Amino acid sequence: MQLMTLLDGKATSIAIQEELKIAVTERMNNGGSRPHLAAIIVGDNPASRAYVGHKIKACERVGFDSSLIELPDNIREDELIHEVQMLNDDKSVDGFIVQLPLPKHIDDQVVLQAIHPDKDVDGFHPIHAGRLSLGLPSFLPATPAGIMELLERYGIETSGKHAVIIGRSSIVGTPMALLLSRNAQPGNCTVTICHSRTQDLPSITRQADILIAAIGKPHFVTSDMIKPGAVIIDVGINRIPDATKKSGSRLTGDVDYQAAVQVASAITPVPGGVGPMTIAMLLKNTLEASA
Ligand code: NAD
């Protein structure tokens, strides 16, 4: 029987953070400045607060400065854009993020496009999306970049493989497809993007050598959708009820993990897979922004 590889995003993220910490120390020793990441959070969505909290903690671990700008749920779009412009102009800030989702009365795209591309360490600005699609250097969106890093560090062969991505969002599915199909290492995949209108999804996912689930539906990918020996990347973060937990709930991915481990050759767990890699890549972009 083939041994299954656990793609440990948590351990890999810690290793990357150690590398970043060394790079910061070296830079400081050479008279350079300490990288500074700022984050804007609007409202009190508990999941968003937890994500931002992890990002700020990671900054402390690697020796970056960090700032958290907390704004009320009822802030107007023009007021939020004013805050973005203040960070654009603040010379002490190298990069910043606006944590999504934003309240419904605010247009995400208007806010994200107000961020100066040089400080857009989430890589969501159209300039970065355009550069990525042309294969030019850019800040890569952290989640797909983290997945590429994980594939590389685990030595997963991608060249010539069929990668099937479920989900076409502009922050995960679409940039993931661009990165996997690039003429690069890792890359050179034949890529299929599936979405909510895809017909007979299992017949497509069963062709995947590398299957990436970025849907937002717990346990959506079942073992009958997986080709034996496939590499499974589970991007989903879903909170489901769990009476055995003190909080009454727990996090789970888009893949039925217990079933998938019986079929896959490698898999990312949730939590501890793609999530920590996303944070590592955000830090990497910030170090680059501060250079
Ligand atoms: P999204 O809601 O923008 O996109 C979901 C995608 O799933 C859509 O493209 C949609 O077409 C597709 N979809 C929905 N139902 C489907 C179905 N029945 N069959 C096939 N496709 C279907 O979500 P997103 O922002 O890309 O995030 C996806 C998931 O990944 C969420 O759970 C989110 O929390 C998680 N996420 C995790 C990280 C991380 O760091 N681990 C980062 C970003 C997003």
PDB file of N, CA and C in Angstrom, residues 76-134:
ATOM      1  N   ARG A  76     -18.634  54.606   6.603  1.00  0.00           N
ATOM      2  CA  ARG A  76     -19.013  54.824   5.197  1.00  0.00           C
ATOM      3  C   ARG A  76     -17.842  54.431   4.291  1.00  0.00           C
ATOM      4  N   GLU A  77     -18.185  54.109   3.036  1.00  0.00           N
ATOM      5  CA  GLU A  77     -17.150  53.701   2.081  1.00  0.00           C
ATOM      6  C   GLU A  77     -16.076  54.796   1.924  1.00  0.00           C
ATOM      7  N   ASP A  78     -16.499  56.070   1.842  1.00  0.00           N
ATOM      8  CA  ASP A  78     -15.522  57.150   1.631  1.00  0.00           C
ATOM      9  C   ASP A  78     -14.622  57.321   2.863  1.00  0.00           C
ATOM     10  N   GLU A  79     -15.183  57.046   4.051  1.00  0.00           N
ATOM     11  CA  GLU A  79     -14.349  57.142   5.266  1.00  0.00           C
ATOM     12  C   GLU A  79     -13.294  56.021   5.272  1.00  0.00           C
ATOM     13  N   LEU A  80     -13.713  54.828   4.839  1.00  0.00           N
ATOM     14  CA  LEU A  80     -12.770  53.698   4.786  1.00  0.00           C
ATOM     15  C   LEU A  80     -11.662  53.996   3.757  1.00  0.00           C
ATOM     16  N   ILE A  81     -12.059  54.559   2.632  1.00  0.00           N
ATOM     17  CA  ILE A  81     -11.066  54.885   1.602  1.00  0.00           C
ATOM     18  C   ILE A  81     -10.089  55.947   2.131  1.00  0.00           C
ATOM     19  N   HIS A  82     -10.587  56.857   2.944  1.00  0.00           N
ATOM     20  CA  HIS A  82      -9.702  57.850   3.561  1.00  0.00           C
ATOM     21  C   HIS A  82      -8.641  57.144   4.433  1.00  0.00           C
ATOM     22  N   GLU A  83      -9.071  56.129   5.188  1.00  0.00           N
ATOM     23  CA  GLU A  83      -8.122  55.366   6.030  1.00  0.00           C
ATOM     24  C   GLU A  83      -7.077  54.669   5.150  1.00  0.00           C
ATOM     25  N   VAL A  84      -7.533  54.122   4.025  1.00  0.00           N
ATOM     26  CA  VAL A  84      -6.616  53.453   3.088  1.00  0.00           C
ATOM     27  C   VAL A  84      -5.595  54.460   2.571  1.00  0.00           C
ATOM     28  N   GLN A  85      -6.076  55.655   2.228  1.00  0.00           N
ATOM     29  CA  GLN A  85      -5.157  56.662   1.686  1.00  0.00           C
ATOM     30  C   GLN A  85      -4.136  57.112   2.731  1.00  0.00           C
ATOM     31  N   MET A  86      -4.582  57.153   3.991  1.00  0.00           N
ATOM     32  CA  MET A  86      -3.630  57.525   5.060  1.00  0.00           C
ATOM     33  C   MET A  86      -2.494  56.493   5.134  1.00  0.00           C
ATOM     34  N   LEU A  87      -2.863  55.207   4.981  1.00  0.00           N
ATOM     35  CA  LEU A  87      -1.822  54.167   5.019  1.00  0.00           C
ATOM     36  C   LEU A  87      -0.958  54.221   3.754  1.00  0.00           C
ATOM     37  N   ASN A  88      -1.582  54.549   2.621  1.00  0.00           N
ATOM     38  CA  ASN A  88      -0.788  54.726   1.383  1.00  0.00           C
ATOM     39  C   ASN A  88       0.296  55.780   1.600  1.00  0.00           C
ATOM     40  N   ASP A  89      -0.069  56.844   2.335  1.00  0.00           N
ATOM     41  CA  ASP A  89       0.844  57.989   2.511  1.00  0.00           C
ATOM     42  C   ASP A  89       1.807  57.818   3.690  1.00  0.00           C
ATOM     43  N   ASP A  90       1.518  56.833   4.563  1.00  0.00           N
ATOM     44  CA  ASP A  90       2.318  56.681   5.783  1.00  0.00           C
ATOM     45  C   ASP A  90       3.650  55.988   5.449  1.00  0.00           C
ATOM     46  N   LYS A  91       4.730  56.746   5.508  1.00  0.00           N
ATOM     47  CA  LYS A  91       6.038  56.197   5.090  1.00  0.00           C
ATOM     48  C   LYS A  91       6.534  55.100   6.033  1.00  0.00           C
ATOM     49  N   SER A  92       5.981  55.051   7.255  1.00  0.00           N
ATOM     50  CA  SER A  92       6.452  54.028   8.208  1.00  0.00           C
ATOM     51  C   SER A  92       5.811  52.666   7.917  1.00  0.00           C
ATOM     52  N   VAL A  93       4.770  52.624   7.063  1.00  0.00           N
ATOM     53  CA  VAL A  93       4.078  51.368   6.749  1.00  0.00           C
ATOM     54  C   VAL A  93       4.557  50.858   5.389  1.00  0.00           C
ATOM     55  N   ASP A  94       5.076  49.595   5.381  1.00  0.00           N
ATOM     56  CA  ASP A  94       5.581  49.030   4.114  1.00  0.00           C
ATOM     57  C   ASP A  94       4.475  48.388   3.299  1.00  0.00           C
ATOM     58  N   GLY A  95       3.550  47.728   4.017  1.00  0.00           N
ATOM     59  CA  GLY A  95       2.458  47.047   3.329  1.00  0.00           C
ATOM     60  C   GLY A  95       1.259  46.966   4.241  1.00  0.00           C
ATOM     61  N   PHE A  96       0.061  46.855   3.652  1.00  0.00           N
ATOM     62  CA  PHE A  96      -1.123  46.684   4.512  1.00  0.00           C
ATOM     63  C   PHE A  96      -2.206  45.888   3.800  1.00  0.00           C
ATOM     64  N   ILE A  97      -3.108  45.387   4.627  1.00  0.00           N
ATOM     65  CA  ILE A  97      -4.234  44.603   4.097  1.00  0.00           C
ATOM     66  C   ILE A  97      -5.535  45.181   4.635  1.00  0.00           C
ATOM     67  N   VAL A  98      -6.591  44.991   3.883  1.00  0.00           N
ATOM     68  CA  VAL A  98      -7.940  45.282   4.373  1.00  0.00           C
ATOM     69  C   VAL A  98      -8.607  43.910   4.483  1.00  0.00           C
ATOM     70  N   GLN A  99      -8.882  43.484   5.710  1.00  0.00           N
ATOM     71  CA  GLN A  99      -9.419  42.136   5.905  1.00  0.00           C
ATOM     72  C   GLN A  99     -10.818  42.026   5.290  1.00  0.00           C
ATOM     73  N   LEU A 100     -11.020  40.980   4.489  1.00  0.00           N
ATOM     74  CA  LEU A 100     -12.335  40.722   3.879  1.00  0.00           C
ATOM     75  C   LEU A 100     -13.058  39.653   4.710  1.00  0.00           C
ATOM     76  N   PRO A 101     -14.376  39.562   4.686  1.00  0.00           N
ATOM     77  CA  PRO A 101     -15.291  40.386   3.906  1.00  0.00           C
ATOM     78  C   PRO A 101     -15.561  41.737   4.570  1.00  0.00           C
ATOM     79  N   LEU A 102     -15.946  42.714   3.748  1.00  0.00           N
ATOM     80  CA  LEU A 102     -16.356  44.020   4.266  1.00  0.00           C
ATOM     81  C   LEU A 102     -17.881  44.027   4.412  1.00  0.00           C
ATOM     82  N   PRO A 103     -18.420  44.944   5.229  1.00  0.00           N
ATOM     83  CA  PRO A 103     -19.881  45.015   5.346  1.00  0.00           C
ATOM     84  C   PRO A 103     -20.523  45.211   3.970  1.00  0.00           C
ATOM     85  N   LYS A 104     -21.770  44.761   3.849  1.00  0.00           N
ATOM     86  CA  LYS A 104     -22.459  44.720   2.540  1.00  0.00           C
ATOM     87  C   LYS A 104     -22.592  46.087   1.864  1.00  0.00           C
ATOM     88  N   HIS A 105     -22.631  47.186   2.669  1.00  0.00           N
ATOM     89  CA  HIS A 105     -22.828  48.509   2.066  1.00  0.00           C
ATOM     90  C   HIS A 105     -21.534  49.060   1.456  1.00  0.00           C
ATOM     91  N   ILE A 106     -20.431  48.297   1.586  1.00  0.00           N
ATOM     92  CA  ILE A 106     -19.145  48.763   1.032  1.00  0.00           C
ATOM     93  C   ILE A 106     -18.739  47.847  -0.132  1.00  0.00           C
ATOM     94  N   ASP A 107     -18.293  48.463  -1.234  1.00  0.00           N
ATOM     95  CA  ASP A 107     -17.869  47.700  -2.407  1.00  0.00           C
ATOM     96  C   ASP A 107     -16.396  47.311  -2.227  1.00  0.00           C
ATOM     97  N   ASP A 108     -16.160  46.017  -2.042  1.00  0.00           N
ATOM     98  CA  ASP A 108     -14.784  45.506  -1.824  1.00  0.00           C
ATOM     99  C   ASP A 108     -13.822  46.034  -2.880  1.00  0.00           C
ATOM    100  N   GLN A 109     -14.268  45.956  -4.156  1.00  0.00           N
ATOM    101  CA  GLN A 109     -13.374  46.296  -5.257  1.00  0.00           C
ATOM    102  C   GLN A 109     -12.931  47.763  -5.211  1.00  0.00           C
ATOM    103  N   VAL A 110     -13.866  48.648  -4.836  1.00  0.00           N
ATOM    104  CA  VAL A 110     -13.527  50.080  -4.763  1.00  0.00           C
ATOM    105  C   VAL A 110     -12.430  50.278  -3.703  1.00  0.00           C
ATOM    106  N   VAL A 111     -12.577  49.581  -2.585  1.00  0.00           N
ATOM    107  CA  VAL A 111     -11.603  49.737  -1.493  1.00  0.00           C
ATOM    108  C   VAL A 111     -10.262  49.119  -1.897  1.00  0.00           C
ATOM    109  N   LEU A 112     -10.301  47.902  -2.446  1.00  0.00           N
ATOM    110  CA  LEU A 112      -9.043  47.218  -2.790  1.00  0.00           C
ATOM    111  C   LEU A 112      -8.277  47.990  -3.864  1.00  0.00           C
ATOM    112  N   GLN A 113      -9.009  48.625  -4.774  1.00  0.00           N
ATOM    113  CA  GLN A 113      -8.340  49.378  -5.838  1.00  0.00           C
ATOM    114  C   GLN A 113      -7.775  50.698  -5.339  1.00  0.00           C
ATOM    115  N   ALA A 114      -8.187  51.115  -4.134  1.00  0.00           N
ATOM    116  CA  ALA A 114      -7.642  52.355  -3.559  1.00  0.00           C
ATOM    117  C   ALA A 114      -6.275  52.112  -2.907  1.00  0.00           C
ATOM    118  N   ILE A 115      -5.954  50.832  -2.664  1.00  0.00           N
ATOM    119  CA  ILE A 115      -4.658  50.520  -2.035  1.00  0.00           C
ATOM    120  C   ILE A 115      -3.553  50.719  -3.074  1.00  0.00           C
ATOM    121  N   HIS A 116      -2.486  51.421  -2.683  1.00  0.00           N
ATOM    122  CA  HIS A 116      -1.369  51.602  -3.615  1.00  0.00           C
ATOM    123  C   HIS A 116      -0.754  50.224  -3.922  1.00  0.00           C
ATOM    124  N   PRO A 117      -0.579  49.875  -5.210  1.00  0.00           N
ATOM    125  CA  PRO A 117      -0.055  48.542  -5.543  1.00  0.00           C
ATOM    126  C   PRO A 117       1.254  48.199  -4.824  1.00  0.00           C
ATOM    127  N   ASP A 118       2.113  49.210  -4.584  1.00  0.00           N
ATOM    128  CA  ASP A 118       3.394  48.920  -3.918  1.00  0.00           C
ATOM    129  C   ASP A 118       3.197  48.458  -2.474  1.00  0.00           C
ATOM    130  N   LYS A 119       2.026  48.779  -1.899  1.00  0.00           N
ATOM    131  CA  LYS A 119       1.761  48.383  -0.509  1.00  0.00           C
ATOM    132  C   LYS A 119       0.719  47.274  -0.406  1.00  0.00           C
ATOM    133  N   ASP A 120       0.236  46.797  -1.560  1.00  0.00           N
ATOM    134  CA  ASP A 120      -0.844  45.809  -1.583  1.00  0.00           C
ATOM    135  C   ASP A 120      -0.287  44.399  -1.406  1.00  0.00           C
ATOM    136  N   VAL A 121       0.082  44.054  -0.169  1.00  0.00           N
ATOM    137  CA  VAL A 121       0.745  42.774   0.079  1.00  0.00           C
ATOM    138  C   VAL A 121      -0.205  41.575   0.002  1.00  0.00           C
ATOM    139  N   ASP A 122      -1.516  41.822  -0.123  1.00  0.00           N
ATOM    140  CA  ASP A 122      -2.464  40.731  -0.406  1.00  0.00           C
ATOM    141  C   ASP A 122      -2.472  40.411  -1.903  1.00  0.00           C
ATOM    142  N   GLY A 123      -1.929  41.316  -2.713  1.00  0.00           N
ATOM    143  CA  GLY A 123      -1.855  41.084  -4.168  1.00  0.00           C
ATOM    144  C   GLY A 123      -3.210  41.082  -4.859  1.00  0.00           C
ATOM    145  N   PHE A 124      -4.185  41.798  -4.310  1.00  0.00           N
ATOM    146  CA  PHE A 124      -5.544  41.791  -4.889  1.00  0.00           C
ATOM    147  C   PHE A 124      -5.783  42.916  -5.897  1.00  0.00           C
ATOM    148  N   HIS A 125      -4.861  43.898  -5.977  1.00  0.00           N
ATOM    149  CA  HIS A 125      -5.055  45.039  -6.881  1.00  0.00           C
ATOM    150  C   HIS A 125      -5.015  44.551  -8.343  1.00  0.00           C
ATOM    151  N   PRO A 126      -5.823  45.176  -9.228  1.00  0.00           N
ATOM    152  CA  PRO A 126      -5.817  44.759 -10.648  1.00  0.00           C
ATOM    153  C   PRO A 126      -4.430  44.778 -11.284  1.00  0.00           C
ATOM    154  N   ILE A 127      -3.561  45.666 -10.803  1.00  0.00           N
ATOM    155  CA  ILE A 127      -2.180  45.694 -11.341  1.00  0.00           C
ATOM    156  C   ILE A 127      -1.503  44.346 -11.089  1.00  0.00           C
ATOM    157  N   HIS A 128      -1.669  43.824  -9.871  1.00  0.00           N
ATOM    158  CA  HIS A 128      -1.031  42.540  -9.552  1.00  0.00           C
ATOM    159  C   HIS A 128      -1.719  41.393 -10.292  1.00  0.00           C
ATOM    160  N   ALA A 129      -3.065  41.454 -10.366  1.00  0.00           N
ATOM    161  CA  ALA A 129      -3.796  40.396 -11.084  1.00  0.00           C
ATOM    162  C   ALA A 129      -3.371  40.382 -12.558  1.00  0.00           C
ATOM    163  N   GLY A 130      -3.204  41.579 -13.130  1.00  0.00           N
ATOM    164  CA  GLY A 130      -2.788  41.687 -14.533  1.00  0.00           C
ATOM    165  C   GLY A 130      -1.370  41.176 -14.722  1.00  0.00           C
ATOM    166  N   ARG A 131      -0.475  41.588 -13.821  1.00  0.00           N
ATOM    167  CA  ARG A 131       0.919  41.149 -13.940  1.00  0.00           C
ATOM    168  C   ARG A 131       1.016  39.629 -13.794  1.00  0.00           C
ATOM    169  N   LEU A 132       0.226  39.084 -12.859  1.00  0.00           N
ATOM    170  CA  LEU A 132       0.222  37.627 -12.676  1.00  0.00           C
ATOM    171  C   LEU A 132      -0.222  36.933 -13.960  1.00  0.00           C
ATOM    172  N   SER A 133      -1.275  37.469 -14.595  1.00  0.00           N
ATOM    173  CA  SER A 133      -1.781  36.793 -15.797  1.00  0.00           C
ATOM    174  C   SER A 133      -0.793  36.903 -16.957  1.00  0.00           C
ATOM    175  N   LEU A 134       0.089  37.921 -16.916  1.00  0.00           N
ATOM    176  CA  LEU A 134       1.122  38.053 -17.959  1.00  0.00           C
ATOM    177  C   LEU A 134       2.421  37.329 -17.593  1.00  0.00           C
TER     178      LEU A 134
END
